[in-house]
PDB file of C-alpha atoms and ligand atoms in Angstrom:
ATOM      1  CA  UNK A1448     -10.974   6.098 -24.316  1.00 96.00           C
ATOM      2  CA  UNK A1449      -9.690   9.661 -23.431  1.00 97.00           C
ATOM      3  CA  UNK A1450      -6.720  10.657 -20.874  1.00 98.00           C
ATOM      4  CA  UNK A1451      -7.532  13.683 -18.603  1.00 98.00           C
ATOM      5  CA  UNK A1452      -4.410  14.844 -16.319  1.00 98.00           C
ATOM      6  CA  UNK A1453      -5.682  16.674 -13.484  1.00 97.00           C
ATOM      7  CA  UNK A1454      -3.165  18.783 -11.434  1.00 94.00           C
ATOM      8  CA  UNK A1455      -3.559  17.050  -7.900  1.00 92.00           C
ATOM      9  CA  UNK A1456      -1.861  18.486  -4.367  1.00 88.00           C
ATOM     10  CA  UNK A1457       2.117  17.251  -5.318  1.00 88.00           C
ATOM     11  CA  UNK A1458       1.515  15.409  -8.367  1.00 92.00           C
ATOM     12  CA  UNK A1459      -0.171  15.325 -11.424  1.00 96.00           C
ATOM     13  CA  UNK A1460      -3.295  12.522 -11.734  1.00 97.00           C
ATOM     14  CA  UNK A1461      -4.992  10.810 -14.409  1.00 98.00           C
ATOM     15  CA  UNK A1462      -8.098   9.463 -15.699  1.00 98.00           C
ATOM     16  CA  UNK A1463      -8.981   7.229 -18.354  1.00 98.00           C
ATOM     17  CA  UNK A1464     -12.363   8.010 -19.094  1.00 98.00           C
ATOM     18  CA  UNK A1465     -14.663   4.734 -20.600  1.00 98.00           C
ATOM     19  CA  UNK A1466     -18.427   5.384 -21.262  1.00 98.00           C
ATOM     20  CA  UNK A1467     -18.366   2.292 -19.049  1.00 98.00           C
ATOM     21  CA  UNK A1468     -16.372   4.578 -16.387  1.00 98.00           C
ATOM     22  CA  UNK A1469     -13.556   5.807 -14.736  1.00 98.00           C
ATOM     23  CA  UNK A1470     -10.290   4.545 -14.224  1.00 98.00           C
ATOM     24  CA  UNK A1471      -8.080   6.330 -11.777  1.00 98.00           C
ATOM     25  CA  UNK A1472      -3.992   6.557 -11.996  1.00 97.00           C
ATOM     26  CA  UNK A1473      -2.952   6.579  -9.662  1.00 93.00           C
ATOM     27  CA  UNK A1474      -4.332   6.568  -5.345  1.00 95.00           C
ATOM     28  CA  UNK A1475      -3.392  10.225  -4.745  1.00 95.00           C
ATOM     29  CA  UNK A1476      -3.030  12.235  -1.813  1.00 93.00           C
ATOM     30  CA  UNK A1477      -5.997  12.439   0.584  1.00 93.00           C
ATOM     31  CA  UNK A1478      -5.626  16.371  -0.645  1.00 92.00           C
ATOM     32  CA  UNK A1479      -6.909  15.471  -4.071  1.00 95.00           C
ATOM     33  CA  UNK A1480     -10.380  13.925  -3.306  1.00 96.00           C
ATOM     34  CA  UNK A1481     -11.900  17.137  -3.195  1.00 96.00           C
ATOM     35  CA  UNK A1482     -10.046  17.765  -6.596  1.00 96.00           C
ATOM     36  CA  UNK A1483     -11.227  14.442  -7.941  1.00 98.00           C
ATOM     37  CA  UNK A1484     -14.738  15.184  -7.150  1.00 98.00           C
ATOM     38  CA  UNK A1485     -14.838  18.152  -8.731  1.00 98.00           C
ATOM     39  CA  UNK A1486     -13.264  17.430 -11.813  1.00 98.00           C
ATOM     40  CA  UNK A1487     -15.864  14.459 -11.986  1.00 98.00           C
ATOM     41  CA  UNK A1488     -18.358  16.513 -11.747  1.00 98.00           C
ATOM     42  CA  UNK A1489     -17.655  19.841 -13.131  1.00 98.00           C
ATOM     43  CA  UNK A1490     -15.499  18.873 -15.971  1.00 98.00           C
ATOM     44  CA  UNK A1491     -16.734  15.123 -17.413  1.00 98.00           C
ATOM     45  CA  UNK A1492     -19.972  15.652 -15.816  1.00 98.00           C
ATOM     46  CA  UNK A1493     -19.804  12.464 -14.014  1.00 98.00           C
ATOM     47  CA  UNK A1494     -21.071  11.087 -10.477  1.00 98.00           C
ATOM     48  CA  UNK A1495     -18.084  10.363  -8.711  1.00 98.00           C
ATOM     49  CA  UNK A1496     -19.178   6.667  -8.832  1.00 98.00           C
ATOM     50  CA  UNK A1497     -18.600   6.417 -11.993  1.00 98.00           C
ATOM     51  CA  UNK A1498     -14.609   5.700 -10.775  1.00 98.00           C
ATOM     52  CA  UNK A1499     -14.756   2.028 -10.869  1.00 98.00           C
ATOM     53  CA  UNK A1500     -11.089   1.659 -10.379  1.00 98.00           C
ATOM     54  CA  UNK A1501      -7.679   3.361  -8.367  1.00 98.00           C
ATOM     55  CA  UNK A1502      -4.617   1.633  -9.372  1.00 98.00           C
ATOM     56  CA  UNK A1503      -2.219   2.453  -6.414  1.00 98.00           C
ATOM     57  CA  UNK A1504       1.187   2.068  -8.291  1.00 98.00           C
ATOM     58  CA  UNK A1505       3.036   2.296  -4.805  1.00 97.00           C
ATOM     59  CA  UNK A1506       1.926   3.137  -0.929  1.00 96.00           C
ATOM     60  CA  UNK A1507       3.763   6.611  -0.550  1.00 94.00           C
ATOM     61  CA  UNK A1508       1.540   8.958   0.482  1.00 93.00           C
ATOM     62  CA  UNK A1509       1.086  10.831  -2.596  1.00 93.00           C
ATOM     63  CA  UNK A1510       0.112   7.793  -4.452  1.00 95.00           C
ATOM     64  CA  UNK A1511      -1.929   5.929  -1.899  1.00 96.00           C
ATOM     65  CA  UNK A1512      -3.928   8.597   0.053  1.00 95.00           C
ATOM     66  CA  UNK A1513      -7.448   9.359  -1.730  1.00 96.00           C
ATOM     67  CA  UNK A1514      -8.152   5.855  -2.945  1.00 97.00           C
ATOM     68  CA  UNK A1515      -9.420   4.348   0.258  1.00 97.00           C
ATOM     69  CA  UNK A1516     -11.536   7.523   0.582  1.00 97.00           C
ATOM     70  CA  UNK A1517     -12.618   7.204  -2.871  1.00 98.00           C
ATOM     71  CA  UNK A1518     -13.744   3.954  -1.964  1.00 98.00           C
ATOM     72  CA  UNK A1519     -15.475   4.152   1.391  1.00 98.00           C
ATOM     73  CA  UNK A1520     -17.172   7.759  -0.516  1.00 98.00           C
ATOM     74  CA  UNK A1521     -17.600   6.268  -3.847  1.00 98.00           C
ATOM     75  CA  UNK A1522     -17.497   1.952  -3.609  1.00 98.00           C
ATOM     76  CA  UNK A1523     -14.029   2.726  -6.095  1.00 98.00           C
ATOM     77  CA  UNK A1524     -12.358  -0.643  -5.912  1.00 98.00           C
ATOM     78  CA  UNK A1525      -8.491  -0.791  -5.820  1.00 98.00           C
ATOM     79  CA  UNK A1526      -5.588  -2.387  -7.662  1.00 98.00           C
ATOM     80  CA  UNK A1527      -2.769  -2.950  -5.883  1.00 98.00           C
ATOM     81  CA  UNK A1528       0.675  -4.776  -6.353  1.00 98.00           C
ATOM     82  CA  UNK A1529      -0.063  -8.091  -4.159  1.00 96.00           C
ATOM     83  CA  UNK A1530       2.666  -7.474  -1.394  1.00 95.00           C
ATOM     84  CA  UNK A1531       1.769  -3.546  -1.225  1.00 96.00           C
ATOM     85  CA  UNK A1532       0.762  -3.927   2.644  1.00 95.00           C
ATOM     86  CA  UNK A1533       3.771  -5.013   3.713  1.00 94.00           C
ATOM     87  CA  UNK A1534       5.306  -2.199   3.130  1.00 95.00           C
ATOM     88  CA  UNK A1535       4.437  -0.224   6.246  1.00 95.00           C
ATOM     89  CA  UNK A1536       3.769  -3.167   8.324  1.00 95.00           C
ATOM     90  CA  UNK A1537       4.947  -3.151  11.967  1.00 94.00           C
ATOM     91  CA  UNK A1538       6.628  -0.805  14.062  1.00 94.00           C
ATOM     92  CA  UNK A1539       9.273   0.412  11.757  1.00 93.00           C
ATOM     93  CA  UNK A1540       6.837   0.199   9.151  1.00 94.00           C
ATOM     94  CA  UNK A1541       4.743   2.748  11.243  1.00 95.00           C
ATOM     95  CA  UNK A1542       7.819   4.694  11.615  1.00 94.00           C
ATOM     96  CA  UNK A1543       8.584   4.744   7.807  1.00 93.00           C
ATOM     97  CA  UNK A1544       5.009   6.104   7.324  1.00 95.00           C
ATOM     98  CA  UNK A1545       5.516   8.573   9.148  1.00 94.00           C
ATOM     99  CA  UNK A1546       8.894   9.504   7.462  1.00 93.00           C
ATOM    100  CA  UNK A1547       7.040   9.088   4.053  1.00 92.00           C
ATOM    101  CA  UNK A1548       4.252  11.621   5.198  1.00 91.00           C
ATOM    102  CA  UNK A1549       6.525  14.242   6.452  1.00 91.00           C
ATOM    103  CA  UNK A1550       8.779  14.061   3.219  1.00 88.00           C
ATOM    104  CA  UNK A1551       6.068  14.237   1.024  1.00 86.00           C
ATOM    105  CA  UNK A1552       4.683  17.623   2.768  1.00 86.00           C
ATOM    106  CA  UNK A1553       8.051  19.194   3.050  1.00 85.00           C
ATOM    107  CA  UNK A1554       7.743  18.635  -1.345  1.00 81.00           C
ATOM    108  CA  UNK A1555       4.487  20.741  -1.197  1.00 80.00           C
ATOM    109  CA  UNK A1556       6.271  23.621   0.527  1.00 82.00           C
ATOM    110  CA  UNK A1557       8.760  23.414  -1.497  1.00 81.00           C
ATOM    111  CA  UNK A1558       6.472  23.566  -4.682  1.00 77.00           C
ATOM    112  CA  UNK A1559       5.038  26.280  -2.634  1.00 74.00           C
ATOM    113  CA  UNK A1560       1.560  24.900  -2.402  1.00 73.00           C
ATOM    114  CA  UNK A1561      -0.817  25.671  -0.127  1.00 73.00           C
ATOM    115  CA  UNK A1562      -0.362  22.955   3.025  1.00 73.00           C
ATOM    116  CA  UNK A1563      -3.407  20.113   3.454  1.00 78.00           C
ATOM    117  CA  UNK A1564      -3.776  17.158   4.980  1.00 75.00           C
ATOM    118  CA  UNK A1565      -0.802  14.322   3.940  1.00 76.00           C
ATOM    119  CA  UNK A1566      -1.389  11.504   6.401  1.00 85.00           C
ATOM    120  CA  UNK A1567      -2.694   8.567   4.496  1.00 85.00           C
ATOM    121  CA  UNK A1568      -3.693   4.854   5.553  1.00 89.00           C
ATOM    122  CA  UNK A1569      -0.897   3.106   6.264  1.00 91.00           C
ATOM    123  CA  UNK A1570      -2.707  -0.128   5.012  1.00 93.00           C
ATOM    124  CA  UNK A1571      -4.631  -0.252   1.654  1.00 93.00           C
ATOM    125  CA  UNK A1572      -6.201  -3.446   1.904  1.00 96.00           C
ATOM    126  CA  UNK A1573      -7.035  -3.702  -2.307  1.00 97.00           C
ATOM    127  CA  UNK A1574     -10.086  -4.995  -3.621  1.00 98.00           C
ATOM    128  CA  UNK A1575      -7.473  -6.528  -6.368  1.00 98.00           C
ATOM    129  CA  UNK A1576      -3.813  -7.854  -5.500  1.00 98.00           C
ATOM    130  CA  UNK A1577      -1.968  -7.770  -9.054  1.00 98.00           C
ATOM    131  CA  UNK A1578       1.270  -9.363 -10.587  1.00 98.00           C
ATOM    132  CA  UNK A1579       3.062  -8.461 -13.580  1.00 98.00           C
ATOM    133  CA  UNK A1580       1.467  -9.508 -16.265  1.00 98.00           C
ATOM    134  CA  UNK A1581      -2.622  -8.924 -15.081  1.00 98.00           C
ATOM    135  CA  UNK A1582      -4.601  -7.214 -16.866  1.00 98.00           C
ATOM    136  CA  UNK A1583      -6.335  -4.481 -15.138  1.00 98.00           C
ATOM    137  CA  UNK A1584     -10.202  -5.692 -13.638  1.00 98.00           C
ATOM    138  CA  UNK A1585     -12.755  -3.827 -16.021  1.00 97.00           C
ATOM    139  CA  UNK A1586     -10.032  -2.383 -17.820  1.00 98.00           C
ATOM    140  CA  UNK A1587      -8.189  -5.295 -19.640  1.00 98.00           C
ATOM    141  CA  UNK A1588      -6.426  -3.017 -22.413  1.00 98.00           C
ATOM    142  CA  UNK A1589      -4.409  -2.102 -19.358  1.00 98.00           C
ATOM    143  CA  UNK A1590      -1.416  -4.412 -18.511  1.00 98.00           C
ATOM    144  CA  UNK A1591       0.319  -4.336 -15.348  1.00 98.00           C
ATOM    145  CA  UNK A1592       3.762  -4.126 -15.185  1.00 98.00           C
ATOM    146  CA  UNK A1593       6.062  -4.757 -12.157  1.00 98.00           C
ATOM    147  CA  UNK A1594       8.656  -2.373 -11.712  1.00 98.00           C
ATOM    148  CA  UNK A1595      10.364  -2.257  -8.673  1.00 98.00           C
ATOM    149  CA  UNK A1596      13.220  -0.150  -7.309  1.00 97.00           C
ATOM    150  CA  UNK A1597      11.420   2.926  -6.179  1.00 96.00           C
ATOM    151  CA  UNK A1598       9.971   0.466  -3.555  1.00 96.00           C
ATOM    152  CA  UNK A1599       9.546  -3.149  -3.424  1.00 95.00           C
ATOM    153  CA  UNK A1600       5.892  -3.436  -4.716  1.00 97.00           C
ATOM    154  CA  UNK A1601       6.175  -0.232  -7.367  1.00 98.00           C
ATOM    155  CA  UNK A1602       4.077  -1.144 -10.794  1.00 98.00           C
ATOM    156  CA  UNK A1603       2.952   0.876 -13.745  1.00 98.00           C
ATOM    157  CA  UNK A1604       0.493  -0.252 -16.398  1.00 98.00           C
ATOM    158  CA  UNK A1605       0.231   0.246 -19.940  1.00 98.00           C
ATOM    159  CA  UNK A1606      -2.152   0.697 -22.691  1.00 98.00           C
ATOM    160  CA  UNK A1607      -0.866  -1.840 -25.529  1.00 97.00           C
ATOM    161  CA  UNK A1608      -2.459  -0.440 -28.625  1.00 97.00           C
ATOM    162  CA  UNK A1609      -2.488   2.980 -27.719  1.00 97.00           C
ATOM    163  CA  UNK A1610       1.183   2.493 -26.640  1.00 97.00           C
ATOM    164  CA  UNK A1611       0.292   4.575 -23.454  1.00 98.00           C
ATOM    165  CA  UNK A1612       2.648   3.937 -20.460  1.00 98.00           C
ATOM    166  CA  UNK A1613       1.927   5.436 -16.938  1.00 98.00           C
ATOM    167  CA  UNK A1614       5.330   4.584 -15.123  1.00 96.00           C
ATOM    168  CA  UNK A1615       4.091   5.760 -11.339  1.00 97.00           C
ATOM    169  CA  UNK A1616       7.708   7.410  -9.941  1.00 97.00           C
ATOM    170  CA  UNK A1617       9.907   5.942 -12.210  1.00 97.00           C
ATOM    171  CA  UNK A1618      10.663   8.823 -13.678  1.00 97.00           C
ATOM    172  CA  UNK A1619      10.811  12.110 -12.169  1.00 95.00           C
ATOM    173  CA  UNK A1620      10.491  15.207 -14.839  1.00 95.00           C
ATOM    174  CA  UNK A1621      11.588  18.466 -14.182  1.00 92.00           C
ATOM    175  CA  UNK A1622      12.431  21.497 -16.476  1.00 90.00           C
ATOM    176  CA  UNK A1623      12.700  18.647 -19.158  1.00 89.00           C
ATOM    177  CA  UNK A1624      15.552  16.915 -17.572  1.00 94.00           C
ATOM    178  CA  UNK A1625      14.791  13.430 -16.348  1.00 96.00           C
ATOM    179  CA  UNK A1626      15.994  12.482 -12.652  1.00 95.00           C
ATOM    180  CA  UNK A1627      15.440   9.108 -10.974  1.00 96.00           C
ATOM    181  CA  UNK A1628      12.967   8.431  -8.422  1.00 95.00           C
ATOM    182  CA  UNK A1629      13.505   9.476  -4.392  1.00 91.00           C
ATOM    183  CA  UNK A1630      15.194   6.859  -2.992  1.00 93.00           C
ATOM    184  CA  UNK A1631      15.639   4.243  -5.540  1.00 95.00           C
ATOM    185  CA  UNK A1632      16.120   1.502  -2.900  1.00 94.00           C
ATOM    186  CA  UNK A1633      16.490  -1.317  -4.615  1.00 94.00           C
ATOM    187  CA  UNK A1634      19.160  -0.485  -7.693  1.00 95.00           C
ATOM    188  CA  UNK A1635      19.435  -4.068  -9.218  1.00 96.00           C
ATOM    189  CA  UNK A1636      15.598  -4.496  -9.217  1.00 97.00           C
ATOM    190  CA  UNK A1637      15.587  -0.671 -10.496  1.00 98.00           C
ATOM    191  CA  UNK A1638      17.674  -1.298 -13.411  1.00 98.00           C
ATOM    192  CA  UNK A1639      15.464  -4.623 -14.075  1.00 98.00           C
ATOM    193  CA  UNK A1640      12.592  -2.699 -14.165  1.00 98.00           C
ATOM    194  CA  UNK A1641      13.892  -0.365 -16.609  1.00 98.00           C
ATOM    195  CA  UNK A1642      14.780  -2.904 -19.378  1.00 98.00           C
ATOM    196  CA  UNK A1643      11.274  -4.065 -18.759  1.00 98.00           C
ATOM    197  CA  UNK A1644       9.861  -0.488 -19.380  1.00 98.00           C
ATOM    198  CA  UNK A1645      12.218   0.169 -22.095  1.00 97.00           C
ATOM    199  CA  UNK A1646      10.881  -3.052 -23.894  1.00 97.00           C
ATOM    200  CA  UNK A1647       7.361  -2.022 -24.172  1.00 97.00           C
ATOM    201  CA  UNK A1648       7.569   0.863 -26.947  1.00 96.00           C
ATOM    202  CA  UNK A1649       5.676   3.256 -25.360  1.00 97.00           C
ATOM    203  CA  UNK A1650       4.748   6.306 -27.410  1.00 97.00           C
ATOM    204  CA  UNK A1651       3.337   8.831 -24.694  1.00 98.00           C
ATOM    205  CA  UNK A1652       4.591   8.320 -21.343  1.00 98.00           C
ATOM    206  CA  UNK A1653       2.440  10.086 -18.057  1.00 98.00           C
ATOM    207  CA  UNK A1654       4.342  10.821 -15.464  1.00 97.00           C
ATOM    208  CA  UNK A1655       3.083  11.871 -11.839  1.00 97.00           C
ATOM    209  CA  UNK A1656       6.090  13.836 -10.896  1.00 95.00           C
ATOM    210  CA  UNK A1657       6.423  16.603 -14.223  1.00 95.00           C
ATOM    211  CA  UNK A1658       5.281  16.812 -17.622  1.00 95.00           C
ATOM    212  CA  UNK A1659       3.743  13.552 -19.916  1.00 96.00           C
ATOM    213  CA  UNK A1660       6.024  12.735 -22.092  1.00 96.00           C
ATOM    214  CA  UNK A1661       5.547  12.086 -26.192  1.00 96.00           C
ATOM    215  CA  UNK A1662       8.113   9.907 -27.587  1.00 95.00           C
ATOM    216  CA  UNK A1663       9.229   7.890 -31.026  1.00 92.00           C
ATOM    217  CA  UNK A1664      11.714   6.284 -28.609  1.00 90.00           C
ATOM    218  CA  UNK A1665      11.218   5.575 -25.281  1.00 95.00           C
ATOM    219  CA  UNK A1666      14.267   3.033 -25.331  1.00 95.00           C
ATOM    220  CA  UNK A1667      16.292   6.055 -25.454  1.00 95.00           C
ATOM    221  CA  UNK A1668      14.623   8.015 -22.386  1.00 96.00           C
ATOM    222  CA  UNK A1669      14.846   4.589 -20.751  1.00 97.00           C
ATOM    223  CA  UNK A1670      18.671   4.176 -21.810  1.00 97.00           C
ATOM    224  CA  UNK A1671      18.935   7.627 -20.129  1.00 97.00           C
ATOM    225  CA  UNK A1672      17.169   6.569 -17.267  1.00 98.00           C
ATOM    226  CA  UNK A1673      19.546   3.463 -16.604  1.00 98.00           C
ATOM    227  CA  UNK A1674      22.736   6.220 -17.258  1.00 98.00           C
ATOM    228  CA  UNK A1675      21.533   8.102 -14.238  1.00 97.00           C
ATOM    229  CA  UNK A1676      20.691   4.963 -11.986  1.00 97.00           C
ATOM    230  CA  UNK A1677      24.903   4.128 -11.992  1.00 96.00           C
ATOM    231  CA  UNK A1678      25.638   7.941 -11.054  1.00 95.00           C
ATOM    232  CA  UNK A1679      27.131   8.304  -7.068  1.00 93.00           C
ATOM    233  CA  UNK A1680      24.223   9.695  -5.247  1.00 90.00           C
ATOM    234  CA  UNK A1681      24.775  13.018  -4.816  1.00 91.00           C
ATOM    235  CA  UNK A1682      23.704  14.794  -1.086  1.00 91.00           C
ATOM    236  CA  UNK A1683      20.028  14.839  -1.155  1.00 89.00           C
ATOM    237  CA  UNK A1684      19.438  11.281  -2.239  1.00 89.00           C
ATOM    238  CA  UNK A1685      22.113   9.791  -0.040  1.00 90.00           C
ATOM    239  CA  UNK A1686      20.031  12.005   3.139  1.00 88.00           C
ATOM    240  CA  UNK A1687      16.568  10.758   1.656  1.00 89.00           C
ATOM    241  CA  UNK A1688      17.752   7.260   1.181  1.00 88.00           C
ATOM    242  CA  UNK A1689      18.489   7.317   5.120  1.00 86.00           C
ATOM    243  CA  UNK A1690      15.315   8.252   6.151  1.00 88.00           C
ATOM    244  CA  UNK A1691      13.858   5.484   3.855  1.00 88.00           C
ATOM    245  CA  UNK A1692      15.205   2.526   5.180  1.00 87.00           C
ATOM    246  CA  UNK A1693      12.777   1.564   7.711  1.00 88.00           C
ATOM    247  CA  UNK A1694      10.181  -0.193   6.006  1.00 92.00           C
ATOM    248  CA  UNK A1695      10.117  -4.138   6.578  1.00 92.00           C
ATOM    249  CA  UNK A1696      10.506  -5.031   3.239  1.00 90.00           C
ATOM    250  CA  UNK A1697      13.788  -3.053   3.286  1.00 89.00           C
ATOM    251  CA  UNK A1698      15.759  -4.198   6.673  1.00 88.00           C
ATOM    252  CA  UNK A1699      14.096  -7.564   6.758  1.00 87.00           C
ATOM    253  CA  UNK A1700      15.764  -9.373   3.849  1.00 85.00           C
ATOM    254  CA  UNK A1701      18.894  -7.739   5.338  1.00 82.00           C
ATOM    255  CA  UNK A1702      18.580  -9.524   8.403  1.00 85.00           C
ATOM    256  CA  UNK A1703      17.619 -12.662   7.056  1.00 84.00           C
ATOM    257  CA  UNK A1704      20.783 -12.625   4.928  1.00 83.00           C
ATOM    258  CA  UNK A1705      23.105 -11.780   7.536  1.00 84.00           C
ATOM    259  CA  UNK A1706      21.498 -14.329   9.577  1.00 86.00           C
ATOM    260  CA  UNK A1707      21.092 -17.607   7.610  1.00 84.00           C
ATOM    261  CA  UNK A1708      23.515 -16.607   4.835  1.00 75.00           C
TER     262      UNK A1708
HETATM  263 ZN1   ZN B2139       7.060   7.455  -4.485  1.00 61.24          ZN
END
């Protein structure tokens, strides 16, 4: 098994390569099929169909976008947490999309790259709904692990013996410095999923959002991780974290709460 990390539209994407194929972390932006294809081709020397499997660790738009394309192009099947739909479900759902799309192109112009197409499917509909614990389909070295906080239905996966972790947004890397995901909505479940990362021993971390990280320690990145979750917010995550309440999953429980106590 070999890791390639391909340098997608706003994040970085990787592939386990198998001589019994490809497996995809994570869904991508809808920007990166063409990059996909030609790294399949060009670099490995691969037919695109060779991708059996996407893992979509979360349905933002940068991590959700170029798997259903992959799969109506390719037959790519997808892995999905099993309440991932849900997430943009409904009108404010629709509305949260939307939100999610725009914020995700304002981080291209900011990285000053040049501007493509962001919209993704609002519904992934995965070949494979997945729980903490699962090993991957075709892939079983791959466990899945459930780490919400980010959103409600974030996971990551991890490679056992090879002590290979890819933690989706969980943590954000830039200039070295570690920073938590944008929003963390869910801060109990956040911290949760930390201890639960923390406990696997990872030894090389990939990470979407900056460079992969190679570690004798990752309880200590982890223990840094869980420093910066009980920081105030400062002004950009408390503005983010308004325009990221919409989803269902989010206001729902809320309501239900307030409701029936
Ligand atoms: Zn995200």
């Amino acid at each position: 098994m070999k890791i390639h990390t391909i340098k997608g539209y706003i994040n970085n994407l990787f592939i386990a390569e198998y001589d019994h194929g490809l497996l995809l972390l994570d869904g991508a932006s809808p920007a990166d099929l063409p990059v996909i294809e030609k790294f399949c081709l060009d670099t490995l020397k691969r037919p695109v169909s060779d991708i059996k499997l996407a893992v979509v660790t979360h349905m933002h738009p940068d991590h959700s976008g170029a798997a259903p394309l992959l799969r109506k192009k390719y037959g790519t099947r997808i892995a999905a947490y099993k309440n991932i739909d849900q997430w943009y479900k409904g009108p404010s759902g629709w509305l949260q999309h939307i939100l999610d799309c725009l914020m995700a192109q304002i981080v291209a112009v900011r990285q000053e790259t040049k501007i493509h197409k962001v919209f993704s499917q609002r519904i992934t509909r995965p070949d494979f709904l997945v729980d903490g614990g699962d090993l991957l389909p075709g892939f079983p070295e791959w466990k899945v692990v459930y780490t919400p906080g980010h959103t409600a239905h974030d996971i990551a996966v991890f490679h056992a013996e090879k002590r290979i972790l890819y933690c989706g947004d969980s943590i954000i890397v830039v200039k070295n410095r570690f920073y938590l995901p944008l929003p963390v909505i869910f801060k109990n479940k956040m911290r949760h999923s930390y201890k639960e990362l923390a406990s696997l021993g990872a030894s090389t971390i990939l990470i979407p959002h900056g460079n992969t990280i190679h570690t004798e320690d990752s309880r200590e990145i982890f223990k840094e991780m869980l420093a910066l979750l009980e920081e105030p917010p400062n002004r950009l995550r408390r503005r983010v974290h308004y325009f990221s309440v919409w989803s269902p999953d989010i206001w729902k429980p809320t309501v239900r709460r307030l409701l029936f106590g």
